[in-house]
Amino acid sequence: MFDLDRLFQKSDLIPVIIQEQGSGEVLMLGFTNREAVEHTLQTKTAWFWSRSRQKLWNKGETSGNFLHVKEIFTDCDTDTLLYICKPDGPTCHTGAHSCFFNQIEL
């Protein structure tokens, strides 16, 4: 089992990237703490720490659009997570498939 203490050596809150299983599309970026990661490991659905509401939240708890976590990776510095997920529906609260749909012209 992975030592979760390694993830939170630099900060109590770390980024987690959500990537769609199969397509590889990046669906969202959230933040997580140790408790949210523990809930994710237990339930196999993505849990986050809401910085605006200052509380844990399970993605899909109100919309029904859960993110089913199939694989978890950490980056080379062990301070960012990548969740490979199968979403039940749109990931973005706007109803979009991904939160990344606002393109900035170069």
Coordinates of N, CA, C and O in Angstrom, one line a residue:
M1 N 0.8 -1.2 0.0 CA 0.0 0.0 0.0 C 0.9 1.2 0.0 O 1.9 1.3 0.7
F2 N 0.5 2.2 -0.7 CA 1.2 3.5 -0.9 C 1.1 4.3 0.4 O 0.0 4.4 1.1
D3 N 2.2 4.9 0.9 CA 2.2 5.7 2.1 C 1.7 7.1 1.8 O 2.4 7.9 1.1
L4 N 0.5 7.4 2.2 CA -0.2 8.7 1.9 C 0.6 9.8 2.5 O 0.5 11.0 2.0
D5 N 1.3 9.6 3.5 CA 2.1 10.7 4.1 C 3.1 11.3 3.1 O 3.3 12.5 3.2
R6 N 3.5 10.6 2.2 CA 4.5 11.1 1.2 C 3.8 12.2 0.3 O 4.4 13.1 -0.1
L7 N 2.5 12.0 0.1 CA 1.8 13.0 -0.8 C 1.7 14.4 -0.1 O 1.6 15.4 -0.8
F8 N 1.6 14.4 1.2 CA 1.3 15.6 1.9 C 2.4 16.2 2.7 O 2.2 16.9 3.7
Q9 N 3.7 15.9 2.3 CA 4.8 16.4 3.0 C 5.0 17.9 2.7 O 5.5 18.6 3.6
K10 N 4.6 18.4 1.6 CA 4.8 19.8 1.2 C 3.6 20.7 1.5 O 3.7 21.9 1.8
S11 N 2.5 20.1 1.5 CA 1.2 20.8 1.7 C 0.1 19.9 2.1 O 0.1 18.7 1.8
D12 N -0.8 20.4 2.9 CA -2.0 19.6 3.3 C -3.0 19.5 2.2 O -4.0 18.7 2.2
L13 N -2.9 20.3 1.1 CA -3.8 20.3 0.0 C -3.0 20.2 -1.3 O -2.1 21.0 -1.5
I14 N -3.3 19.2 -2.1 CA -2.6 19.0 -3.4 C -3.5 19.0 -4.6 O -4.7 18.6 -4.4
P15 N -3.0 19.3 -5.8 CA -3.9 19.2 -7.0 C -4.1 17.7 -7.4 O -3.2 16.9 -7.2
V16 N -5.3 17.5 -8.0 CA -5.6 16.2 -8.6 C -6.2 16.4 -9.9 O -7.2 17.2 -10.1
I17 N -5.6 15.8 -10.9 CA -6.1 15.9 -12.3 C -7.0 14.8 -12.6 O -6.7 13.6 -12.3
I18 N -8.1 15.1 -13.2 CA -9.1 14.0 -13.6 C -9.0 13.8 -15.1 O -9.2 14.7 -15.9
Q19 N -8.7 12.6 -15.5 CA -8.5 12.2 -16.9 C -9.5 11.1 -17.2 O -9.7 10.2 -16.4
E20 N -10.2 11.2 -18.3 CA -11.2 10.2 -18.7 C -10.5 8.9 -19.2 O -9.6 8.9 -20.0
Q21 N -11.0 7.8 -18.6 CA -10.5 6.5 -19.1 C -10.8 6.3 -20.5 O -11.9 6.6 -20.9
G22 N -9.9 5.8 -21.3 CA -10.2 5.5 -22.7 C -9.7 6.6 -23.6 O -8.8 6.5 -24.4
S23 N -10.4 7.8 -23.5 CA -10.0 8.9 -24.4 C -8.8 9.7 -23.9 O -8.1 10.3 -24.8
G24 N -8.5 9.6 -22.6 CA -7.4 10.4 -22.1 C -7.6 11.9 -22.0 O -6.8 12.6 -21.6
E25 N -8.9 12.3 -22.2 CA -9.2 13.7 -22.1 C -9.1 14.2 -20.7 O -9.6 13.5 -19.8
V26 N -8.6 15.4 -20.5 CA -8.5 16.0 -19.2 C -9.9 16.6 -18.9 O -10.4 17.4 -19.6
L27 N -10.5 16.1 -17.8 CA -11.9 16.5 -17.5 C -11.9 17.7 -16.5 O -12.8 18.5 -16.6
M28 N -11.1 17.7 -15.5 CA -11.1 18.7 -14.5 C -9.8 18.7 -13.7 O -9.0 17.7 -13.7
L29 N -9.6 19.7 -12.9 CA -8.6 19.8 -11.9 C -9.3 20.2 -10.6 O -10.1 21.1 -10.6
G30 N -8.9 19.5 -9.6 CA -9.5 19.8 -8.2 C -8.4 19.7 -7.2 O -7.2 19.5 -7.6
F31 N -8.7 19.9 -6.0 CA -7.7 19.8 -4.9 C -8.2 18.7 -3.9 O -9.4 18.5 -3.7
T32 N -7.2 18.1 -3.3 CA -7.6 17.0 -2.4 C -6.7 17.1 -1.1 O -5.6 17.7 -1.2
N33 N -7.2 16.6 0.0 CA -6.4 16.4 1.2 C -6.4 14.9 1.5 O -6.9 14.1 0.8
R34 N -5.7 14.6 2.6 CA -5.5 13.2 3.0 C -6.9 12.5 3.2 O -7.1 11.4 2.7
E35 N -7.8 13.2 3.9 CA -9.1 12.6 4.1 C -9.9 12.3 2.8 O -10.5 11.3 2.7
A36 N -9.8 13.2 1.9 CA -10.5 13.0 0.6 C -9.9 11.9 -0.2 O -10.6 11.1 -0.8
V37 N -8.5 11.7 -0.1 CA -7.9 10.6 -0.8 C -8.3 9.3 -0.1 O -8.6 8.3 -0.8
E38 N -8.4 9.3 1.2 CA -8.8 8.1 1.9 C -10.2 7.7 1.5 O -10.5 6.5 1.2
H39 N -11.1 8.7 1.4 CA -12.5 8.4 0.9 C -12.5 7.9 -0.5 O -13.3 7.0 -0.8
T40 N -11.7 8.5 -1.4 CA -11.6 8.0 -2.7 C -11.1 6.6 -2.8 O -11.7 5.8 -3.6
L41 N -10.1 6.2 -2.0 CA -9.7 4.8 -2.0 C -10.7 3.8 -1.5 O -10.9 2.7 -2.0
Q42 N -11.5 4.3 -0.5 CA -12.6 3.4 0.0 C -13.8 3.3 -0.9 O -14.3 2.2 -1.0
T43 N -14.2 4.4 -1.5 CA -15.4 4.3 -2.3 C -15.2 4.1 -3.8 O -16.1 3.8 -4.5
K44 N -14.0 4.3 -4.3 CA -13.6 4.3 -5.7 C -14.3 5.3 -6.5 O -14.5 5.2 -7.7
T45 N -14.8 6.4 -5.8 CA -15.3 7.6 -6.5 C -14.5 8.8 -6.0 O -13.9 8.7 -4.9
A46 N -14.4 9.8 -6.9 CA -13.5 10.9 -6.6 C -14.1 11.9 -5.5 O -15.2 12.4 -5.7
W47 N -13.3 12.1 -4.5 CA -13.6 13.0 -3.4 C -12.5 14.1 -3.5 O -11.4 13.9 -3.9
F48 N -13.0 15.3 -3.2 CA -12.1 16.5 -3.2 C -12.3 17.3 -2.0 O -13.2 17.1 -1.2
W49 N -11.4 18.3 -1.8 CA -11.6 19.4 -0.8 C -12.0 20.6 -1.5 O -11.3 21.1 -2.4
S50 N -13.2 21.1 -1.2 CA -13.7 22.3 -1.8 C -13.1 23.5 -1.1 O -13.3 23.8 0.1
R51 N -12.3 24.3 -1.9 CA -11.7 25.5 -1.3 C -12.7 26.6 -1.0 O -12.5 27.3 -0.1
S52 N -13.7 26.6 -1.9 CA -14.7 27.7 -1.7 C -15.7 27.4 -0.5 O -16.0 28.3 0.2
R53 N -16.0 26.1 -0.4 CA -17.0 25.8 0.7 C -16.3 25.3 2.0 O -16.9 25.0 3.0
Q54 N -15.0 25.1 1.9 CA -14.2 24.6 3.0 C -14.7 23.3 3.6 O -14.9 23.1 4.8
K55 N -15.0 22.3 2.7 CA -15.4 21.0 3.1 C -15.2 20.0 2.1 O -14.9 20.3 0.9
L56 N -15.2 18.7 2.5 CA -15.1 17.6 1.6 C -16.3 17.5 0.7 O -17.4 17.8 1.1
W57 N -16.1 17.1 -0.5 CA -17.2 16.8 -1.4 C -16.9 15.6 -2.3 O -15.8 15.4 -2.8
N58 N -17.9 14.8 -2.5 CA -17.9 13.7 -3.5 C -18.5 14.1 -4.8 O -19.7 14.4 -4.8
K59 N -17.6 14.2 -5.8 CA -18.1 14.6 -7.1 C -19.3 13.8 -7.5 O -19.2 12.5 -7.6
G60 N -20.4 14.4 -7.8 CA -21.6 13.6 -8.2 C -22.7 13.5 -7.1 O -23.8 13.0 -7.3
E61 N -22.3 13.9 -5.9 CA -23.2 13.7 -4.7 C -24.6 14.5 -4.9 O -25.6 14.0 -4.4
T62 N -24.6 15.6 -5.7 CA -25.8 16.3 -5.9 C -26.3 16.1 -7.4 O -27.5 16.0 -7.6
S63 N -25.4 16.0 -8.3 CA -25.7 15.9 -9.7 C -26.0 14.4 -10.2 O -26.6 14.2 -11.2
G64 N -25.4 13.5 -9.5 CA -25.4 12.1 -9.9 C -24.3 11.7 -10.9 O -24.2 10.6 -11.3
N65 N -23.5 12.7 -11.3 CA -22.5 12.5 -12.3 C -21.2 12.2 -11.5 O -20.2 12.9 -11.5
F66 N -21.1 11.0 -11.0 CA -20.0 10.5 -10.2 C -18.8 10.2 -11.1 O -19.0 9.9 -12.3
L67 N -17.6 10.4 -10.6 CA -16.4 10.0 -11.3 C -15.9 8.7 -10.6 O -15.4 8.7 -9.5
H68 N -16.0 7.6 -11.4 CA -15.5 6.3 -10.9 C -14.0 6.2 -11.1 O -13.6 6.1 -12.3
V69 N -13.3 6.1 -10.1 CA -11.8 6.1 -10.2 C -11.3 4.7 -10.5 O -11.6 3.7 -9.8
K70 N -10.6 4.5 -11.6 CA -10.2 3.2 -12.1 C -8.7 3.0 -11.8 O -8.2 1.9 -11.6
E71 N -7.9 4.1 -11.8 CA -6.5 4.1 -11.5 C -6.1 5.4 -10.9 O -6.7 6.4 -11.2
I72 N -5.0 5.3 -10.1 CA -4.5 6.5 -9.5 C -2.9 6.5 -9.7 O -2.3 5.5 -9.5
F73 N -2.4 7.7 -10.1 CA -1.0 7.8 -10.3 C -0.5 9.1 -9.5 O -1.3 10.0 -9.3
T74 N 0.7 9.1 -9.1 CA 1.3 10.3 -8.6 C 2.4 10.8 -9.5 O 2.9 10.0 -10.3
D75 N 2.7 12.1 -9.5 CA 3.8 12.6 -10.3 C 5.1 12.3 -9.7 O 5.2 11.7 -8.6
C76 N 6.2 12.7 -10.4 CA 7.5 12.3 -10.0 C 7.9 13.0 -8.7 O 8.8 12.5 -8.0
D77 N 7.3 14.1 -8.3 CA 7.6 14.8 -7.1 C 6.7 14.3 -5.9 O 6.9 14.8 -4.8
T78 N 5.8 13.5 -6.2 CA 4.8 12.9 -5.2 C 4.1 14.1 -4.5 O 3.9 14.1 -3.3
D79 N 3.6 15.1 -5.4 CA 2.8 16.2 -4.8 C 1.6 16.5 -5.7 O 1.0 17.6 -5.5
T80 N 1.3 15.7 -6.6 CA 0.2 15.9 -7.5 C -0.4 14.5 -7.8 O 0.4 13.5 -8.0
L81 N -1.7 14.3 -7.9 CA -2.3 13.1 -8.2 C -3.0 13.2 -9.6 O -3.4 14.2 -10.0
L82 N -3.1 12.0 -10.2 CA -3.8 11.8 -11.5 C -4.8 10.7 -11.3 O -4.4 9.6 -10.9
Y83 N -6.1 11.0 -11.4 CA -7.1 10.0 -11.3 C -7.6 9.7 -12.7 O -8.1 10.5 -13.4
I84 N -7.5 8.4 -13.1 CA -8.1 7.9 -14.4 C -9.5 7.5 -14.0 O -9.7 6.6 -13.2
C85 N -10.5 8.1 -14.6 CA -11.9 7.9 -14.2 C -12.9 7.6 -15.4 O -12.6 8.0 -16.5
K86 N -13.9 6.9 -15.0 CA -15.1 6.7 -15.9 C -16.2 7.6 -15.3 O -16.7 7.3 -14.3
P87 N -16.5 8.7 -16.0 CA -17.6 9.6 -15.5 C -19.0 9.0 -15.8 O -19.2 8.4 -16.9
D88 N -19.9 9.3 -14.9 CA -21.3 8.9 -15.2 C -22.0 9.9 -16.1 O -23.1 9.5 -16.7
G89 N -21.5 11.0 -16.3 CA -22.1 12.1 -17.1 C -21.2 13.2 -17.3 O -20.0 13.0 -17.1
P90 N -21.7 14.4 -17.5 CA -20.8 15.6 -17.7 C -20.0 15.8 -16.4 O -20.5 15.6 -15.3
T91 N -18.8 16.2 -16.5 CA -17.9 16.5 -15.4 C -18.1 17.9 -14.9 O -18.1 18.1 -13.7
C92 N -18.2 18.8 -15.8 CA -18.3 20.2 -15.4 C -19.7 20.6 -14.8 O -20.7 20.1 -15.3
H93 N -19.7 21.5 -13.8 CA -20.9 21.9 -13.2 C -21.8 22.7 -14.2 O -23.0 22.9 -14.0
T94 N -21.2 23.1 -15.4 CA -22.0 23.8 -16.4 C -22.7 22.9 -17.3 O -23.5 23.3 -18.1
G95 N -22.5 21.6 -17.2 CA -23.1 20.6 -18.0 C -22.2 20.1 -19.2 O -22.5 19.2 -19.9
A96 N -21.0 20.8 -19.3 CA -20.0 20.4 -20.3 C -19.4 19.1 -19.9 O -19.2 18.8 -18.7
H97 N -18.9 18.4 -20.9 CA -18.2 17.1 -20.7 C -17.0 17.3 -19.9 O -16.7 16.5 -19.0
S98 N -16.2 18.3 -20.2 CA -15.0 18.7 -19.5 C -15.0 20.1 -19.0 O -15.8 20.9 -19.6
C99 N -14.3 20.4 -18.0 CA -14.2 21.8 -17.5 C -13.4 22.7 -18.4 O -13.4 23.9 -18.3
F100 N -12.6 22.0 -19.3 CA -11.7 22.8 -20.2 C -12.3 23.0 -21.5 O -12.1 22.2 -22.5
F101 N -13.1 24.0 -21.7 CA -13.7 24.3 -23.0 C -13.5 25.8 -23.4 O -14.0 26.2 -24.5
N102 N -12.9 26.6 -22.6 CA -12.7 28.0 -22.9 C -11.3 28.2 -23.5 O -10.4 28.3 -22.7
Q103 N -11.3 28.3 -24.8 CA -10.0 28.4 -25.4 C -9.5 29.9 -25.4 O -10.3 30.8 -25.7
I104 N -8.2 30.0 -25.2 CA -7.6 31.4 -25.3 C -6.9 31.5 -26.6 O -6.0 30.6 -26.9
E105 N -7.2 32.4 -27.4 CA -6.6 32.6 -28.7 C -5.1 33.0 -28.5 O -4.7 33.8 -27.7
L106 N -4.2 32.4 -29.3 CA -2.8 32.7 -29.3 C -2.4 33.7 -30.3 O -3.0 33.8 -31.4

